[in-house]
N, CA, C and O atoms as a DFTB+ gen file, in Angstrom:
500 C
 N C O
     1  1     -12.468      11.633      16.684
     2  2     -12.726      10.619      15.682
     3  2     -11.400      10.165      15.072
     4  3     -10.916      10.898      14.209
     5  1     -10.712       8.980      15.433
     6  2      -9.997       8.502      14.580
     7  2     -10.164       8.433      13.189
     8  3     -11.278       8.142      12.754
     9  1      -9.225       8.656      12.415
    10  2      -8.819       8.204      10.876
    11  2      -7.899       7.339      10.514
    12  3      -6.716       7.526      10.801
    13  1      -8.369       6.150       9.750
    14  2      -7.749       5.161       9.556
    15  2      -7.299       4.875       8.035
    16  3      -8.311       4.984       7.343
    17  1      -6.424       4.622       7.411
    18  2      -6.072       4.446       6.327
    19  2      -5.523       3.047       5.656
    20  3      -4.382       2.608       5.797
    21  1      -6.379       2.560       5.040
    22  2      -6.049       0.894       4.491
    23  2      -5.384       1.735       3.273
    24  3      -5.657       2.785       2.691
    25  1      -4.020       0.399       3.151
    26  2      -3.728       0.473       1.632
    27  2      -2.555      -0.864       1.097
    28  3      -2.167      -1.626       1.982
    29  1      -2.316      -0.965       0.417
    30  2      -1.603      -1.916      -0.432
    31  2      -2.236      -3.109      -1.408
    32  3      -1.758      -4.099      -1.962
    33  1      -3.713      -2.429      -1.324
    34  2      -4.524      -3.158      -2.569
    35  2      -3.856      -3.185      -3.777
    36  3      -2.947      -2.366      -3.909
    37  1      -4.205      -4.277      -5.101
    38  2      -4.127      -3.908      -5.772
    39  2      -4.589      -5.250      -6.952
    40  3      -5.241      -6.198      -6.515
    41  1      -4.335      -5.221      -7.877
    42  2      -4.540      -6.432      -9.220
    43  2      -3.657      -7.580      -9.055
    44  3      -2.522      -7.418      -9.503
    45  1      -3.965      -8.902      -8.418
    46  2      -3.137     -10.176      -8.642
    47  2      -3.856     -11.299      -9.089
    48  3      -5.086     -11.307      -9.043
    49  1      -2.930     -12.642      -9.695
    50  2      -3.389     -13.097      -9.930
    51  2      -3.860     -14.045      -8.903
    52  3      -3.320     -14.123      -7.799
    53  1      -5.064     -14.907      -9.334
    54  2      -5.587     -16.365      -8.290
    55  2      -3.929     -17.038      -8.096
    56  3      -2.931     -17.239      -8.788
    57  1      -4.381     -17.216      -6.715
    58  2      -2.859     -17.757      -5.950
    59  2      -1.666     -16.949      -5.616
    60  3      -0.807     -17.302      -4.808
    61  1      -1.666     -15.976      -6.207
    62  2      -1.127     -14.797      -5.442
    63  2      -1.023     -14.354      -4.230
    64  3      -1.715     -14.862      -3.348
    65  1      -0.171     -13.362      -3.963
    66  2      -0.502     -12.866      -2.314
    67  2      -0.179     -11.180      -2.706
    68  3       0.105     -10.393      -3.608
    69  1      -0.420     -11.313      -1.505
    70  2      -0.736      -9.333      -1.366
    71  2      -0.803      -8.492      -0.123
    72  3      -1.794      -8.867       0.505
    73  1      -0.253      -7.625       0.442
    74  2       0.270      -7.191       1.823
    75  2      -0.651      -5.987       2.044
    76  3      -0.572      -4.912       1.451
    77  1      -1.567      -6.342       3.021
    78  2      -2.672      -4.940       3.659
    79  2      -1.996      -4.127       4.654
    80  3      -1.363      -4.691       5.546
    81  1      -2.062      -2.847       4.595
    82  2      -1.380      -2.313       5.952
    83  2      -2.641      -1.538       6.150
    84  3      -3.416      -1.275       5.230
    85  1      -2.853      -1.091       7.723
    86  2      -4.020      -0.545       8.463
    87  2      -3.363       0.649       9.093
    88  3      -2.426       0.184       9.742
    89  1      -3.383       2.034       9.237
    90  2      -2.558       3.087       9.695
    91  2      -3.587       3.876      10.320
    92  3      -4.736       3.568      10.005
    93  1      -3.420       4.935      11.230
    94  2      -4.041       5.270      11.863
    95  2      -3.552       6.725      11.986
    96  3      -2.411       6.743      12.449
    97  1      -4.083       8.056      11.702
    98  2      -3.647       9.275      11.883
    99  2      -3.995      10.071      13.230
   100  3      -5.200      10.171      13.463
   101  1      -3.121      10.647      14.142
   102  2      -3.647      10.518      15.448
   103  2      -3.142       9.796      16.400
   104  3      -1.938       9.764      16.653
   105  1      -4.043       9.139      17.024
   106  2      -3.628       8.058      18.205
   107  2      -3.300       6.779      17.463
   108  3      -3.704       6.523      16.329
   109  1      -2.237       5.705      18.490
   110  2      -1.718       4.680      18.003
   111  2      -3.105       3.999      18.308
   112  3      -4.168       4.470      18.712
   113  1      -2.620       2.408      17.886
   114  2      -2.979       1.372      17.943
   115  2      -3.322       0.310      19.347
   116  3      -3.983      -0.700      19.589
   117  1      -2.078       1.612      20.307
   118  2      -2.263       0.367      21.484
   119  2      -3.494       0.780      22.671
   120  3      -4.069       1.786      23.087
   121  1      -3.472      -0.728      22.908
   122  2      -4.922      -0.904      23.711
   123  2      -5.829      -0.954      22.866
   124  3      -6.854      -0.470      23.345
   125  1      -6.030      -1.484      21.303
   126  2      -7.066      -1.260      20.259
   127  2      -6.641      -2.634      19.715
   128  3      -5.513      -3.002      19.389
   129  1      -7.930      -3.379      19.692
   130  2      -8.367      -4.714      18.806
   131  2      -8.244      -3.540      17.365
   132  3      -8.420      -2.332      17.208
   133  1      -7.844      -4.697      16.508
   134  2      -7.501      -4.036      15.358
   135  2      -8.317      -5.405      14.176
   136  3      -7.936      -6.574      14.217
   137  1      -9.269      -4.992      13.365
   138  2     -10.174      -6.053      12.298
   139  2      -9.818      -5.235      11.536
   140  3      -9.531      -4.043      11.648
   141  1      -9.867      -6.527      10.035
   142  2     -10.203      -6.502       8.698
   143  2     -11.632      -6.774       8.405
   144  3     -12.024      -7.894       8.732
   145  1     -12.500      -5.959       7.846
   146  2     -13.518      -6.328       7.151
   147  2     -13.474      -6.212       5.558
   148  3     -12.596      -5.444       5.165
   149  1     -14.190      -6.776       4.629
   150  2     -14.543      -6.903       3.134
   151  2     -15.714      -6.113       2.773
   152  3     -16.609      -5.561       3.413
   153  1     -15.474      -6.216       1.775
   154  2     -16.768      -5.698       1.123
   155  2     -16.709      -6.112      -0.226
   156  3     -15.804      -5.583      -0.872
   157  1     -17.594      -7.099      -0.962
   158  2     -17.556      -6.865      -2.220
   159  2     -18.807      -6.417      -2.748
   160  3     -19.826      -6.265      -2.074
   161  1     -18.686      -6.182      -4.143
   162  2     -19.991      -5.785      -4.835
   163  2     -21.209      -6.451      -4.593
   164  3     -21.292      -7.642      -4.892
   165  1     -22.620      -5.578      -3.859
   166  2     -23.940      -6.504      -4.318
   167  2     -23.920      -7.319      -2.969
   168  3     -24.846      -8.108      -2.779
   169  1     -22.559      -7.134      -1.659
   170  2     -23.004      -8.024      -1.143
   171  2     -22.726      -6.858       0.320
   172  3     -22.527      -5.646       0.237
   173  1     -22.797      -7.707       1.603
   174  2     -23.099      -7.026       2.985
   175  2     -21.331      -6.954       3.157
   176  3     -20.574      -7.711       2.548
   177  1     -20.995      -6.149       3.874
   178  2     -19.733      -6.250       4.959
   179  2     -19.429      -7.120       5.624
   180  3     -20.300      -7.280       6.479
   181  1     -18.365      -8.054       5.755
   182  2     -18.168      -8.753       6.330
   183  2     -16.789      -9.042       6.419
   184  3     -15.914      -8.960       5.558
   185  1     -16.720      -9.525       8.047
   186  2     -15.341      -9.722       8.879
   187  2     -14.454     -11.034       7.922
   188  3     -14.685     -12.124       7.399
   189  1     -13.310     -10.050       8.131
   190  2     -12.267     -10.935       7.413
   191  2     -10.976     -11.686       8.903
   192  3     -10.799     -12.887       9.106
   193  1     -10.645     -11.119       9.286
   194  2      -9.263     -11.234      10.522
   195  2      -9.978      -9.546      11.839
   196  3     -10.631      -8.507      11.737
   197  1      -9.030     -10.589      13.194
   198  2      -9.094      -9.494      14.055
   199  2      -7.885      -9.732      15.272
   200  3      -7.544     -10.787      15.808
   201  1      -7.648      -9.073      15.375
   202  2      -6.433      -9.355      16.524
   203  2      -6.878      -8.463      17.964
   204  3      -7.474      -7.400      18.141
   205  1      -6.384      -9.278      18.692
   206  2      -6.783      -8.132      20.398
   207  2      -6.146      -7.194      20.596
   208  3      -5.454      -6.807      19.654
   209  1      -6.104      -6.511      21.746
   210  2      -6.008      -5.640      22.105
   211  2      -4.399      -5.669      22.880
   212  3      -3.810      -4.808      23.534
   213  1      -4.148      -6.584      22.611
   214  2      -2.937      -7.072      23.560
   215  2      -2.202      -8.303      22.259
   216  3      -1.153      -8.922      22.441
   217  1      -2.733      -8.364      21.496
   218  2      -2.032      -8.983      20.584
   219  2      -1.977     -10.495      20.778
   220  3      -1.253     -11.277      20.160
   221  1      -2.871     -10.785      21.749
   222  2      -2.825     -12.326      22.264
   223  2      -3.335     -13.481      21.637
   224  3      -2.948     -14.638      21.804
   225  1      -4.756     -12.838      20.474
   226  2      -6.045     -13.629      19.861
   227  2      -5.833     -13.003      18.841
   228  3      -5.426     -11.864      18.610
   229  1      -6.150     -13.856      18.230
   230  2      -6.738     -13.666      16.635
   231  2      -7.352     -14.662      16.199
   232  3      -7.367     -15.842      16.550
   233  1      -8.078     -13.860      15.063
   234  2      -9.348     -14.679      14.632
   235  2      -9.975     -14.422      13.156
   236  3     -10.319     -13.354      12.649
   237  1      -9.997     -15.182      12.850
   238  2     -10.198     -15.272      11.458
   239  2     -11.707     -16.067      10.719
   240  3     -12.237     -17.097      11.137
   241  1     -12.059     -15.405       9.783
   242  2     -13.150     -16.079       9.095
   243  2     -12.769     -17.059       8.435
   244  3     -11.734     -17.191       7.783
   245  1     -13.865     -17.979       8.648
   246  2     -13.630     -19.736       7.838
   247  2     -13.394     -19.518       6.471
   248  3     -13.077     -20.522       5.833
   249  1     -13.445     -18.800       6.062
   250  2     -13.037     -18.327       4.503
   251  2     -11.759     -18.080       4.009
   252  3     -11.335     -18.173       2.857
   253  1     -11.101     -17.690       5.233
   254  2     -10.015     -16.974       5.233
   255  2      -9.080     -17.962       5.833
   256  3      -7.930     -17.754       5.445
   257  1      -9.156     -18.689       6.423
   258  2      -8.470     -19.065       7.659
   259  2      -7.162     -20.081       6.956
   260  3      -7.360     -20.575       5.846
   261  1      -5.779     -20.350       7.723
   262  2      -4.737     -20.775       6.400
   263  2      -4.159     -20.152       5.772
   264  3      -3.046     -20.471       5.354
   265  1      -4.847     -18.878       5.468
   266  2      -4.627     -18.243       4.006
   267  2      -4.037     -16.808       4.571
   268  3      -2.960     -16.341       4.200
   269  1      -4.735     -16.314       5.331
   270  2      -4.388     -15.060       5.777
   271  2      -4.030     -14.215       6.745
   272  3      -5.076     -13.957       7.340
   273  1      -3.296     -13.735       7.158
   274  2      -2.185     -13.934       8.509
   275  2      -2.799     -12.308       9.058
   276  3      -2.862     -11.587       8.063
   277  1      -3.217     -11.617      10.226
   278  2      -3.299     -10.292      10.598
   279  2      -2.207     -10.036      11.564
   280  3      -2.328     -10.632      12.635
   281  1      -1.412      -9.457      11.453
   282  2      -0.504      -8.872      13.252
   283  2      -0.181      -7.453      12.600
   284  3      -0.356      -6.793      11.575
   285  1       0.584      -7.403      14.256
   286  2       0.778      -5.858      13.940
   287  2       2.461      -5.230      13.879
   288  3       3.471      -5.830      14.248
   289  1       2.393      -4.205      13.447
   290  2       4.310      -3.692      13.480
   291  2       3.839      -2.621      14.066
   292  3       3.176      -1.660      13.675
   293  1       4.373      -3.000      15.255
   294  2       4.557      -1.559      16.542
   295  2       5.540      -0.870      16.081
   296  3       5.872       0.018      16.865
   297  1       6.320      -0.923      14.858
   298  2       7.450      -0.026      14.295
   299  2       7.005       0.665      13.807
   300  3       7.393       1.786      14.138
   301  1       6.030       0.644      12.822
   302  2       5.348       1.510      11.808
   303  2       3.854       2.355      12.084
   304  3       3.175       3.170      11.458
   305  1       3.759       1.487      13.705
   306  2       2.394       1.657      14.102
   307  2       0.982       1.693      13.502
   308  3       0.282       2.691      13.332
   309  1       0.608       0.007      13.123
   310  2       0.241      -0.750      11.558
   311  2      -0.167      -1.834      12.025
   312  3       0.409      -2.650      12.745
   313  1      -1.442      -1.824      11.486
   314  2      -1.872      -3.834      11.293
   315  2      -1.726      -4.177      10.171
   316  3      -2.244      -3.405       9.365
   317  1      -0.975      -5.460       9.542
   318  2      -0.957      -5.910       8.574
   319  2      -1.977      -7.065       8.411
   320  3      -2.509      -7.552       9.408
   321  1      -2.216      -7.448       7.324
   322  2      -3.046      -8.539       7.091
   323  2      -2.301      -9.256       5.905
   324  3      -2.320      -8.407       5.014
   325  1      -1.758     -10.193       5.499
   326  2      -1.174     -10.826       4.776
   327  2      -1.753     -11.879       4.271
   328  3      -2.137     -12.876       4.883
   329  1      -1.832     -11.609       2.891
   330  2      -2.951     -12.894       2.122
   331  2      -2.176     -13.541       0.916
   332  3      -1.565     -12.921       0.047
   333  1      -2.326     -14.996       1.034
   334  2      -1.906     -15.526       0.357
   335  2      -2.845     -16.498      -0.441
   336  3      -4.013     -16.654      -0.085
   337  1      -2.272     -17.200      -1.615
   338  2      -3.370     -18.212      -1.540
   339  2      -4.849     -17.711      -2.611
   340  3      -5.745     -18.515      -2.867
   341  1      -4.846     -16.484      -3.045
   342  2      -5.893     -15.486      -2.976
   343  2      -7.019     -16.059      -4.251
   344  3      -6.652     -16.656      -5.263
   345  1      -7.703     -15.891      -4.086
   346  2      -8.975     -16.731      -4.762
   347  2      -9.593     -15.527      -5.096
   348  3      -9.608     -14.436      -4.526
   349  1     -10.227     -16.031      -6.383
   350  2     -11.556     -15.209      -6.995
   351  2     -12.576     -14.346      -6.585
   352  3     -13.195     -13.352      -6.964
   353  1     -12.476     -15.328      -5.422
   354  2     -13.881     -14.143      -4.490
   355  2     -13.200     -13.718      -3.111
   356  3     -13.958     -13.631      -2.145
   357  1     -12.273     -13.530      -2.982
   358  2     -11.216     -12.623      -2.214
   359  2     -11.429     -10.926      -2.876
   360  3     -11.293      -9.943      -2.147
   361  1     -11.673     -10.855      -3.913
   362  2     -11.998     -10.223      -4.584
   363  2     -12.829      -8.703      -4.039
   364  3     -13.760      -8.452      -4.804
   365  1     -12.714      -7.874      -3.129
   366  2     -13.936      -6.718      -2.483
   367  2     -13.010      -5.673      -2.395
   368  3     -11.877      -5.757      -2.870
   369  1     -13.513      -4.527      -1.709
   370  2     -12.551      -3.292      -0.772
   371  2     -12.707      -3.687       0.683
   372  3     -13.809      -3.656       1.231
   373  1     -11.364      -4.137       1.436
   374  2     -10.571      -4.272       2.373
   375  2     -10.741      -3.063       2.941
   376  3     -10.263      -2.018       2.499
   377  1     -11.663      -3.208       4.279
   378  2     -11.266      -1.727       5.348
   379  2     -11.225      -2.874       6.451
   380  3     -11.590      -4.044       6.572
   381  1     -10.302      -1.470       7.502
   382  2     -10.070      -1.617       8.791
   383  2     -10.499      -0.996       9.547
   384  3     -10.676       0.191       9.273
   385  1     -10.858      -1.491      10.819
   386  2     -11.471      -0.798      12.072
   387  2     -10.755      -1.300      13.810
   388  3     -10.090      -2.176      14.364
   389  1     -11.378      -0.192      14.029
   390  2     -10.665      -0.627      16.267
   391  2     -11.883      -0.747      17.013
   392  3     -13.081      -0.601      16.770
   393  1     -11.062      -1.114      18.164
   394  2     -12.193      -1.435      18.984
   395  2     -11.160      -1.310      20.679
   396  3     -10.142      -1.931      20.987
   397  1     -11.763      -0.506      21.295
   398  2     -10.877      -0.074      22.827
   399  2     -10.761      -1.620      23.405
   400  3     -11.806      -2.260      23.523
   401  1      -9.655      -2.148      23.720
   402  2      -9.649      -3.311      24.422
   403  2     -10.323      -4.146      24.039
   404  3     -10.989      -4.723      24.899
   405  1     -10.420      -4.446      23.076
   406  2     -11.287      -5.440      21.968
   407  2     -10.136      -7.038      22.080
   408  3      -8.938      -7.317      22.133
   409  1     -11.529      -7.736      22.067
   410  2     -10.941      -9.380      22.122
   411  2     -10.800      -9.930      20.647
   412  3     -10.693     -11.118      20.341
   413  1     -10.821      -8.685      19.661
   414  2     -10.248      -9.283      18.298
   415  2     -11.661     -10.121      17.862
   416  3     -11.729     -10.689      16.773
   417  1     -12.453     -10.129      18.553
   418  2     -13.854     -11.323      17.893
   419  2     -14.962     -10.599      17.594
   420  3     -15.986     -11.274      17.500
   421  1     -15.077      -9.362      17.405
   422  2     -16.304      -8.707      16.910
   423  2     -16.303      -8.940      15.810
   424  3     -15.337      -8.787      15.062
   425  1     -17.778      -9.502      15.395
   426  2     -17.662      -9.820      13.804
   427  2     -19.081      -9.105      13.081
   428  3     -19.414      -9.237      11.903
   429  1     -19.644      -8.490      13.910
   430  2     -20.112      -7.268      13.124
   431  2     -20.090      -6.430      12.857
   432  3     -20.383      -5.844      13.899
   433  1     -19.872      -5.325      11.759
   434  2     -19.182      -4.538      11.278
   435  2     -20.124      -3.367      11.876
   436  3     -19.686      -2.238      12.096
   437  1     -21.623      -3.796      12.146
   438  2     -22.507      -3.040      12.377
   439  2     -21.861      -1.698      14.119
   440  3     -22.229      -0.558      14.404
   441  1     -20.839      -2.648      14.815
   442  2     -20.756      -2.146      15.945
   443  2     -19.639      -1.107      15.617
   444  3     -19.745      -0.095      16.310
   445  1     -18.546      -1.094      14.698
   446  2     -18.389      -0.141      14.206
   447  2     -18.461       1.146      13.778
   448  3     -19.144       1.255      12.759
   449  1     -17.912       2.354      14.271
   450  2     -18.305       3.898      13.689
   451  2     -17.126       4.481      12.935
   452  3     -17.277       5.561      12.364
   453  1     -15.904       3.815      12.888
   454  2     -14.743       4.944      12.257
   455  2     -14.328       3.807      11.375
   456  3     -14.353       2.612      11.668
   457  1     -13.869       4.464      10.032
   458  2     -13.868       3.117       8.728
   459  2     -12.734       3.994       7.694
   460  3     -13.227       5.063       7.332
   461  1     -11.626       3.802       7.271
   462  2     -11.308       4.552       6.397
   463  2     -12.042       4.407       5.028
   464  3     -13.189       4.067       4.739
   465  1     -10.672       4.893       4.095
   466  2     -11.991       4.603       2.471
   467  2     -11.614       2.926       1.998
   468  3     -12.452       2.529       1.189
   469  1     -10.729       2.055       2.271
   470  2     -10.974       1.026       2.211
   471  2      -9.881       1.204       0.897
   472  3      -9.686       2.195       0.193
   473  1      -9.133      -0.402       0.843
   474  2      -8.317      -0.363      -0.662
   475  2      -8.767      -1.617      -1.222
   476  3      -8.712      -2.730      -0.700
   477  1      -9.245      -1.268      -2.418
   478  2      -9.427      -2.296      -3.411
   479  2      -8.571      -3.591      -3.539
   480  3      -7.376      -3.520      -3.824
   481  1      -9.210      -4.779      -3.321
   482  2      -8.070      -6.051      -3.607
   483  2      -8.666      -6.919      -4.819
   484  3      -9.609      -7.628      -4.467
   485  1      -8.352      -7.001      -6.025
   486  2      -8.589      -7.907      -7.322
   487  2      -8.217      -8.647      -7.394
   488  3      -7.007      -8.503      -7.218
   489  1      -8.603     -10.092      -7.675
   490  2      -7.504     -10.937      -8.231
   491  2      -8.442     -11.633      -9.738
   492  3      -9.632     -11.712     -10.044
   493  1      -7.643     -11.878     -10.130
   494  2      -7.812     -12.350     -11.450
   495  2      -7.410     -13.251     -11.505
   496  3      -6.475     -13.618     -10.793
   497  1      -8.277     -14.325     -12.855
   498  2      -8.027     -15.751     -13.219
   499  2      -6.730     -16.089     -14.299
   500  3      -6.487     -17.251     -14.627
């Protein structure tokens, strides 16, 4: 069972930006589609960014899209997600997940089994 660790949440304001990193304890990243999913209060899980398996695709929710950048640093052995732009209802806990040779386009969270604890992202008015 992989363990995955989101972090660099934290309190910004609307229009702000804010830097996600995705880490992985164990095995790397490669050969692994690497997604952002959300979560906010009261509501379902849902896909934010996903990149392939090869780093070729990415894909992003219409919500997101413009605004928020996913790749990876094979230095740190890390997906970042980079958000800018950040709006009110940007607002949930940010987790990450893999997927073996993944085309970066799974957008249900449901197919998912390994999730870290997710880092809080706020932004304020």
């Amino acid at each position: 069972q992989v363990q995955l660790v989101e972090s660099g949440g934290g309190l910004v304001q609307a229009g702000g930006s804010l830097s996600l990193s995705c880490a992985t304890s164990g095995r790397s990243f490669i050969n692994y589609a690497v997604y952002w999913f959300r979560q906010a209060p009261g509501k379902e899980r849902e896909f934010v960014a996903g990149i392939s398996w090869n780093s070729m695709t990415t894909n992003y929710a219409d919500s997101v899209k413009g605004r928020f950048t996913i790749s990876r640093d094979n230095d740190k052995k890390a997906v970042n997600l980079q958000m800018s732009s950040l709006k009110l209802e940007d607002t949930a806990v940010y987790y990450c997940a893999t997927e073996r040779l993944g085309s970066g386009g799974s957008r249900d969270p449901g197919v998912f089994d390994d999730w870290g604890q997710g880092t809080q992202v706020t932004v304020s008015s």
